[in-house]
XYZ file of C-alpha atoms in Angstrom:
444
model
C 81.248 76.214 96.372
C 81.931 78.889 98.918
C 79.724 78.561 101.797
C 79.345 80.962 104.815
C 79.071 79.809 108.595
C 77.062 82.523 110.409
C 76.531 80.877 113.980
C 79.453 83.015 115.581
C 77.842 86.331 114.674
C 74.124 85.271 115.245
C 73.756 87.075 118.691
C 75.127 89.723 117.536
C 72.693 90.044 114.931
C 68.955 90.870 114.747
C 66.595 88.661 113.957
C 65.393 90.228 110.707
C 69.008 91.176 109.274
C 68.806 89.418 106.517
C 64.665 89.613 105.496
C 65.290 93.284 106.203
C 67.249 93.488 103.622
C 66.185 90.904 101.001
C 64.558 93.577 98.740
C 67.819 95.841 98.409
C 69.982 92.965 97.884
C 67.594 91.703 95.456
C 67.581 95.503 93.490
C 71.310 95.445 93.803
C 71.514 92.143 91.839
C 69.885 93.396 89.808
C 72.172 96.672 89.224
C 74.568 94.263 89.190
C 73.495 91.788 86.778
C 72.172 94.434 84.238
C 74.754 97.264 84.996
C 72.560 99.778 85.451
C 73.532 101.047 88.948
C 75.523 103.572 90.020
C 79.188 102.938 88.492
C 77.327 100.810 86.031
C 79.932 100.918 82.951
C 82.402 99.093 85.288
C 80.623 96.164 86.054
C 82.208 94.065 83.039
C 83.585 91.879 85.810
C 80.316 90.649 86.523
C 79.799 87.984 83.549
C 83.733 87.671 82.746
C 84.087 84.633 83.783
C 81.620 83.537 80.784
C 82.346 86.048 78.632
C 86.420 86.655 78.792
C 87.986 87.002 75.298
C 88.658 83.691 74.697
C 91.453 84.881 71.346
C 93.474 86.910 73.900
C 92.991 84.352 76.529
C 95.593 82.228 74.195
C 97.578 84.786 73.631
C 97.952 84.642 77.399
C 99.016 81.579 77.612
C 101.875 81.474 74.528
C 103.013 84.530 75.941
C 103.729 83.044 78.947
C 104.879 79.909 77.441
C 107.362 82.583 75.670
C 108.660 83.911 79.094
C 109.205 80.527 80.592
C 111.497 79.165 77.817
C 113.651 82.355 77.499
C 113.532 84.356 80.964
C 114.419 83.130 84.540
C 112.613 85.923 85.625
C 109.821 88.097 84.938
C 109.308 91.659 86.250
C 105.869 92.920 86.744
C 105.969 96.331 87.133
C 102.138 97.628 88.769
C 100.541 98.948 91.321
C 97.189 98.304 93.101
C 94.878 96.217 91.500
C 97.567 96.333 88.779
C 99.456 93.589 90.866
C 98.078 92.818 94.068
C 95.383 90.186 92.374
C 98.258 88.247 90.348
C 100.551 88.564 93.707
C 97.664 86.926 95.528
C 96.940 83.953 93.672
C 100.757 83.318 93.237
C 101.404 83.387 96.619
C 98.141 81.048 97.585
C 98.380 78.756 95.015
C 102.179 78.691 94.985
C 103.877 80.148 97.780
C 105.089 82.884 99.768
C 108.338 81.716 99.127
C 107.673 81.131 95.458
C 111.092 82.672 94.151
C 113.150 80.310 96.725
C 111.611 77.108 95.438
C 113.561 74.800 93.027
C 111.172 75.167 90.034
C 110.708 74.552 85.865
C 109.002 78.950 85.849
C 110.605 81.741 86.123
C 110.861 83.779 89.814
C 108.697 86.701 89.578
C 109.776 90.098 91.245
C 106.477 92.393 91.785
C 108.121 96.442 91.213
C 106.485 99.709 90.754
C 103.969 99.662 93.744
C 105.983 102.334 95.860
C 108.664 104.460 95.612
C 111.804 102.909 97.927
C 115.361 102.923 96.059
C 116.502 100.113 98.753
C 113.748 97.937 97.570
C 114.142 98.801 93.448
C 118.506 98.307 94.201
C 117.782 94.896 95.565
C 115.517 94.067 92.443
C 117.958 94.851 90.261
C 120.674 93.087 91.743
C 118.505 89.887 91.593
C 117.902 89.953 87.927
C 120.942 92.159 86.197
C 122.583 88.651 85.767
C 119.657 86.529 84.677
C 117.932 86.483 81.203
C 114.682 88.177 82.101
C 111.586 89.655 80.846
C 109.011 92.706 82.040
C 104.739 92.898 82.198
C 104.059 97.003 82.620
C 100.737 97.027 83.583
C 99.107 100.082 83.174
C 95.962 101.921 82.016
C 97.399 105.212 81.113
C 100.804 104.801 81.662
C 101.611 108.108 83.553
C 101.236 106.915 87.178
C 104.834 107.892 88.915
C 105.302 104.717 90.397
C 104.774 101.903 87.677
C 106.245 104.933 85.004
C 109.618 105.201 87.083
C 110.085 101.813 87.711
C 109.483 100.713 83.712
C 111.824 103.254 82.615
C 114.622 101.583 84.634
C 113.515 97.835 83.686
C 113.091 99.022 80.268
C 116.871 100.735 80.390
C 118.457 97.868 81.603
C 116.424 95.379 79.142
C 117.667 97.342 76.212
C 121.347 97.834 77.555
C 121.358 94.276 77.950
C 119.494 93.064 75.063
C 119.829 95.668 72.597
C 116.380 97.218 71.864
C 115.334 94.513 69.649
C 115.895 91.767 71.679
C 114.493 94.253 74.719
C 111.180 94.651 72.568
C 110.506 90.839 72.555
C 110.670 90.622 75.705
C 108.395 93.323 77.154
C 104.971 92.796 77.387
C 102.445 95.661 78.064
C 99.392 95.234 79.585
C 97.311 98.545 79.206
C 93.976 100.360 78.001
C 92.847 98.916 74.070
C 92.671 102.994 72.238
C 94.765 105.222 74.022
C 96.971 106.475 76.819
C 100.929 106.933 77.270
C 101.701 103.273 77.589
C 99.546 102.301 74.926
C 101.213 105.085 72.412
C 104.653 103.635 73.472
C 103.655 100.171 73.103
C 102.015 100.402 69.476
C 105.136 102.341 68.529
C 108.024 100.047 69.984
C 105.693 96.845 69.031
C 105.908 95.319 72.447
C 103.033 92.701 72.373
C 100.122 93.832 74.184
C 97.322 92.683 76.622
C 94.034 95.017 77.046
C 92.940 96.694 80.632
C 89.522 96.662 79.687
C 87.385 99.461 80.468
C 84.666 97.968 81.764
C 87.140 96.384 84.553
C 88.481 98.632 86.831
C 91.691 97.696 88.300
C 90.348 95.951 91.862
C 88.690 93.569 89.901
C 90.605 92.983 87.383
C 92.479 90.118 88.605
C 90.961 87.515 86.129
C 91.647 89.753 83.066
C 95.166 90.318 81.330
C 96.357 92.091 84.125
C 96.452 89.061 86.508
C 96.780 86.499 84.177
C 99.539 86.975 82.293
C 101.678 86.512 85.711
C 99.686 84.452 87.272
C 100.113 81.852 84.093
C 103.512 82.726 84.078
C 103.818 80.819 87.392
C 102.472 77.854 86.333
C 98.905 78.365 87.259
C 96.541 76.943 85.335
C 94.680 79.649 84.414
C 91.125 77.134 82.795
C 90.829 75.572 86.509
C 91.175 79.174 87.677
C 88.886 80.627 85.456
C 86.322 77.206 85.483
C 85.795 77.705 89.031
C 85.054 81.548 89.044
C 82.704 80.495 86.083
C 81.289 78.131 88.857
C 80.547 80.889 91.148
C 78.962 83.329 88.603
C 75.977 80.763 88.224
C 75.687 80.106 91.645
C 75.907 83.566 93.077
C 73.356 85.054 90.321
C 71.096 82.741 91.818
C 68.375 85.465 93.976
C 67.479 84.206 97.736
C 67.952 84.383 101.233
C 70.504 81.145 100.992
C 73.045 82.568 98.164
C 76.238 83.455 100.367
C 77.059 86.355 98.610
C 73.426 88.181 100.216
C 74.332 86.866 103.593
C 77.938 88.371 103.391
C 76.659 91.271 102.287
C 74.217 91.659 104.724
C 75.811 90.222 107.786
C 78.903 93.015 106.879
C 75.893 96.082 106.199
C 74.245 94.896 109.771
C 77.502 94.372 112.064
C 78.301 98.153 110.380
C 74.858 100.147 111.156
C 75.109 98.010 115.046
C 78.377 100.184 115.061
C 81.116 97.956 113.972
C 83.542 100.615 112.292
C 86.314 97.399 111.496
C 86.233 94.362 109.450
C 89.351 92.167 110.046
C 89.932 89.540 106.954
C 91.486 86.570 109.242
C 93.303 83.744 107.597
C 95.431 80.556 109.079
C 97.362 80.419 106.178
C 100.778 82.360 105.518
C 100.288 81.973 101.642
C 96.991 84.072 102.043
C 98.715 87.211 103.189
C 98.315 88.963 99.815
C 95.341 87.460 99.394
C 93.897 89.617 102.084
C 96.082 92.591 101.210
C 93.716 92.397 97.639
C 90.824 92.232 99.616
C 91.414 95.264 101.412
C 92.073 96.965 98.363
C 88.947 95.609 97.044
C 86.466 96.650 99.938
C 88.544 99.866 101.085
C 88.337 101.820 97.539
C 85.099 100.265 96.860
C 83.248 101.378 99.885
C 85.311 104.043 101.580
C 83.817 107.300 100.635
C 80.845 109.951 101.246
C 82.127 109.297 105.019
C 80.540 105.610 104.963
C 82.272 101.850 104.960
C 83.767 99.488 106.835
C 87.971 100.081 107.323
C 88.883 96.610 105.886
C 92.039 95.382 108.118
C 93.546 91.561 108.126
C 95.379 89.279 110.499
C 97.215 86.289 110.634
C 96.499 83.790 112.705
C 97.777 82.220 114.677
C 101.003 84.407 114.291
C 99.052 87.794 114.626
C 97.424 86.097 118.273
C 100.982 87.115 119.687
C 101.032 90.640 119.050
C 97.250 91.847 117.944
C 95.340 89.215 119.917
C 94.830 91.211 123.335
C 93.661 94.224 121.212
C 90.953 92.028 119.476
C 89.823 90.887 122.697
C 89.577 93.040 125.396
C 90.027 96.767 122.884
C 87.862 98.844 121.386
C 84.248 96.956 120.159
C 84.501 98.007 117.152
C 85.358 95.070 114.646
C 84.092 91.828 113.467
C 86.102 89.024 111.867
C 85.559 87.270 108.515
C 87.522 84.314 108.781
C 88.358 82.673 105.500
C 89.160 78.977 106.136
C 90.481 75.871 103.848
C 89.150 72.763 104.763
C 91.346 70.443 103.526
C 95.154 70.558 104.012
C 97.439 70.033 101.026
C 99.567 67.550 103.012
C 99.772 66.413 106.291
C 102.442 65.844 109.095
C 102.312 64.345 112.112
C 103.184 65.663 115.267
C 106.136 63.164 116.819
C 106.991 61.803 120.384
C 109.309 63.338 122.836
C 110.306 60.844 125.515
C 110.959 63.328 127.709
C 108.012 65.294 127.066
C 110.405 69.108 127.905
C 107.501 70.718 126.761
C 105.006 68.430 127.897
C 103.152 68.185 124.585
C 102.800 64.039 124.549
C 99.209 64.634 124.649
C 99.743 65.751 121.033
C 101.723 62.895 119.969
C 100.247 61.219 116.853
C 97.792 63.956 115.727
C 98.063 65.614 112.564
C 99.102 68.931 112.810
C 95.981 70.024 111.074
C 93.863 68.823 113.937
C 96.016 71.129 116.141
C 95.076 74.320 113.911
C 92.022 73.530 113.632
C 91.690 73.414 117.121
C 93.439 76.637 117.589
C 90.725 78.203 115.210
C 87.957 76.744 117.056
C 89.163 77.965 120.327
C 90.243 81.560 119.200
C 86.424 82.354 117.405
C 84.462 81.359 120.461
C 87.063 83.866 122.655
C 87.044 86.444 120.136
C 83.059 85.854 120.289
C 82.707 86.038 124.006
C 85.180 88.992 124.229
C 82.475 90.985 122.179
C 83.791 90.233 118.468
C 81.198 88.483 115.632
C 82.573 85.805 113.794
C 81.858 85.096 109.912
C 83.400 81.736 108.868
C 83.783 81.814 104.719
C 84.541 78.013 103.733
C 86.837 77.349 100.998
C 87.306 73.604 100.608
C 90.683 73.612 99.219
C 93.918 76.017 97.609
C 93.399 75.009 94.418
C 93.010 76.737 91.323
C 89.149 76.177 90.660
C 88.600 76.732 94.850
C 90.499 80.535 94.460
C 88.516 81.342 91.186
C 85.333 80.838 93.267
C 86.709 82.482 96.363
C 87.789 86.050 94.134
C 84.492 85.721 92.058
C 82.625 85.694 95.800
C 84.267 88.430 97.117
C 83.435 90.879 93.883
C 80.145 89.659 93.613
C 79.556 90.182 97.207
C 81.745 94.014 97.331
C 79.090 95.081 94.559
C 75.937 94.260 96.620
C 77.848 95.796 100.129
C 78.857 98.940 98.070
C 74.927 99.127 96.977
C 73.337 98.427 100.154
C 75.706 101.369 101.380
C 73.855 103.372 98.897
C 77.591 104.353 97.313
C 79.243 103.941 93.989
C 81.072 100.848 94.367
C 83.391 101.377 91.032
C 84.944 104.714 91.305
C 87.697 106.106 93.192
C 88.035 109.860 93.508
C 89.680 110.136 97.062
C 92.519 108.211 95.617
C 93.623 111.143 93.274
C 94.328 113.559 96.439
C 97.432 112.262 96.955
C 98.302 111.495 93.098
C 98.108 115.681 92.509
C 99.762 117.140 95.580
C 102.791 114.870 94.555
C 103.007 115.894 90.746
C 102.937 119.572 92.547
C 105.788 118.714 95.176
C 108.119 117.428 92.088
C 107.437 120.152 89.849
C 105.000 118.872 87.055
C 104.624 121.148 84.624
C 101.226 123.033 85.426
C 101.071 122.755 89.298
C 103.672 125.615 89.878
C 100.658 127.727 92.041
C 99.808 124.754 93.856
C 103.474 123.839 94.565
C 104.119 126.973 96.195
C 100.949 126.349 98.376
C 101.951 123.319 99.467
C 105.569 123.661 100.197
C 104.623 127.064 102.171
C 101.995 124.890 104.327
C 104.937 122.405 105.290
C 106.995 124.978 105.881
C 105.070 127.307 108.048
């Protein structure tokens, strides 16, 4: 089970922050637990793990049984938590370099997450030749990004294919009653995966919208699910020694002592996306009414080079949350130079895991004396049932920070700002007045 190590941040913490806050974490359990808080009919995620549809949950599985025997590709077309949860897993549990590896599943290309014709070209050329298949996942269907890019997948699908052939082999992953995609779907008869609407998109990695890719990979998705099952029970568990309530706390204390800055750190280069979920999880969850942490990540010990100074000697304003696997899934050993150019003998023999963890040891207790908290999150391995516990922790523990903030931890409204002054720049029917305001402001 996830455990936290709070020793690095101790001095910077008050003696009562976690008492202090024991009754508020307790009421936001129970908000939590019982959906009854603010943002209340979105907290489906909450029991999931028990309570997933277990008839759909197969259907998940043949499906991507399907893809594997007829595609050498799959295109998930998404954006947000509409792919940045499947991209995660995939890449920790798999690889970064997942589509490079000599394999028995298909490479999967993640599309419709921005709007760069270089980067949608490229995509193309990497599958025009190959038998592939496409996941849309959307809730309404109308979001420019994830639209655009399915109307090209779909076009070439059905030019190569025929639509028939094209309808077998999209799969559409979208809201159970209504909505653009889900009109289109019913009518073409792609088969289709439910968004469901207690689940908003951050955390709905363990629903249809990860899974299907995330199975597609070879993941298995029981281990994945078993051990986010695992920490449902623990986490519900009230008291001062559940590591969800110290989290929580630790992150609501560092933030009222003034830390404006939470950097996710992890050693591994698979857990890039991992982190980039993360910040997607705590920024959109906590980031409004002028309140919450800005959720940033590093790399270490790549990101020591280039962001390291900054962290030590900048600004005070962060803390680090440093996720770290305990147990390599290989090992190498570091070998002997007999002429020692870069006089490294001293290392001769060890594991190169010693060395990193060495390097980790070191870089907390500078970070710590240069003025920056450390929160150590131990994982014990990157494995399926060690991930499902690792995203279940970090939901469980963004609903009790969102609460303790005294925010709405499930809703997004800032997020639509953007959405309507760029339906007005291109000329959507309907924002004509506020298209003329707008292109006279960048103008002037």
């Amino acid at each position: 089970m996830i455990q936290l190590d709070l020793n690095n941040a101790a001095s910077f913490l008050s003696q009562d922050w976690l008492t202090s806050r024991q009754d508020r974490l307790e009421k936001a359990r129970v908000m939590l637990e019982e959906g009854n808080g603010p943002g209340g009919d979105f907290t489906g995620w909450v029991h999931l793990p028990r309570d997933y549809d277990k008839v759909e949950f197969a259907r998940i599985q043949k499906a991507a049984d399907k893809i594997c025997t007829d595609s050498q590709a799959l295109v998930v077309v998404g954006i947000g938590g509409s792919y940045l949860g499947a991209r995660a897993v995939v890449e920790l549990l798999r690889s970064p370099n997942y589509n490079l590896k000599k394999k028995d599943t298909p490479d999967i290309y993640f599309v419709g997450n921005g709007l760069s014709t270089d980067a949608l070209i490229e995509t193309i050329e990497l599958v025009k030749d190959r038998d592939f298949s496409v996941n849309v996942i959307s809730k309404s269907g109308t979001t420019t990004e994830p639209a655009v890019a399915f109307r090209i997948f779909k076009s070439l699908l059905e030019e190569k294919y025929g639509k028939e052939e094209a309808r077998r082999r999209i799969y559409a992953t979208t809201d159970a009653h209504k909505g653009a995609l889900k009109g289109l779907a019913d009518k073409e008869g792609y088969e289709e995966f439910v968004v469901p609407d207690a689940i908003g998109g951050r955390f709905s990695v363990l629903t249809a919208v990860g899974l299907l890719p995330i199975a597609v990979a070879g993941i298995d998705l029981n281990a994945l699910m078993g051990g986010a099952a695992e920490a449902m029970e623990a986490l519900a568990v009230p008291g001062l020694d559940n590591p969800a309530w110290q989290y929580a706390a630790a992150r609501h204390a560092l933030y009222e002592s003034g830390k404006s800055t939470e950097l996710l750190v992890g050693y591994e280069p698979s857990f890039r996306f991992f982190a980039e979920w993360w910040k997607q999880l705590y920024g959109e969850s906590e980031g409004k009414e002028g309140k919450g942490l800005f959720p940033a990540s590093v790399e270490f010990t790549a990101d020591l080079h280039s962001m390291g100074q900054y962290i030590q000697q900048g600004q005070r304003i962060m803390f680090e949350s440093v996720v770290s696997f305990q147990n390599s899934l290989g090992s190498y050993t570091i070998p002997n130079d007999p002429e020692n150019v870069d006089g490294l003998n001293f290392l001769s023999g060890k594991p190169l895991s010693f060395v990193a963890e060495q390097a980790m040891r070191g870089t907390i207790l500078a970070h710590m004396d240069g003025g920056v908290p450390n929160i150590i999150i131990k994982a014990d391995r990157r494995d399926e049932r060690t991930v499902g516990q690792l995203i279940y922790f970090f939901e469980y523990a963004c609903g009790l920070s969102g609460y303790l903030l005294e925010v709405n931890p499930f809703d997004q409204p800032g997020v639509e700002a953007y959405k309507k002054n760029m339906y007005a720049l291109l000329g959507k029917p309907g924002f004509e007045e506020q298209k003329a305001a707008l292109e006279a402001r960048l103008n002037g």
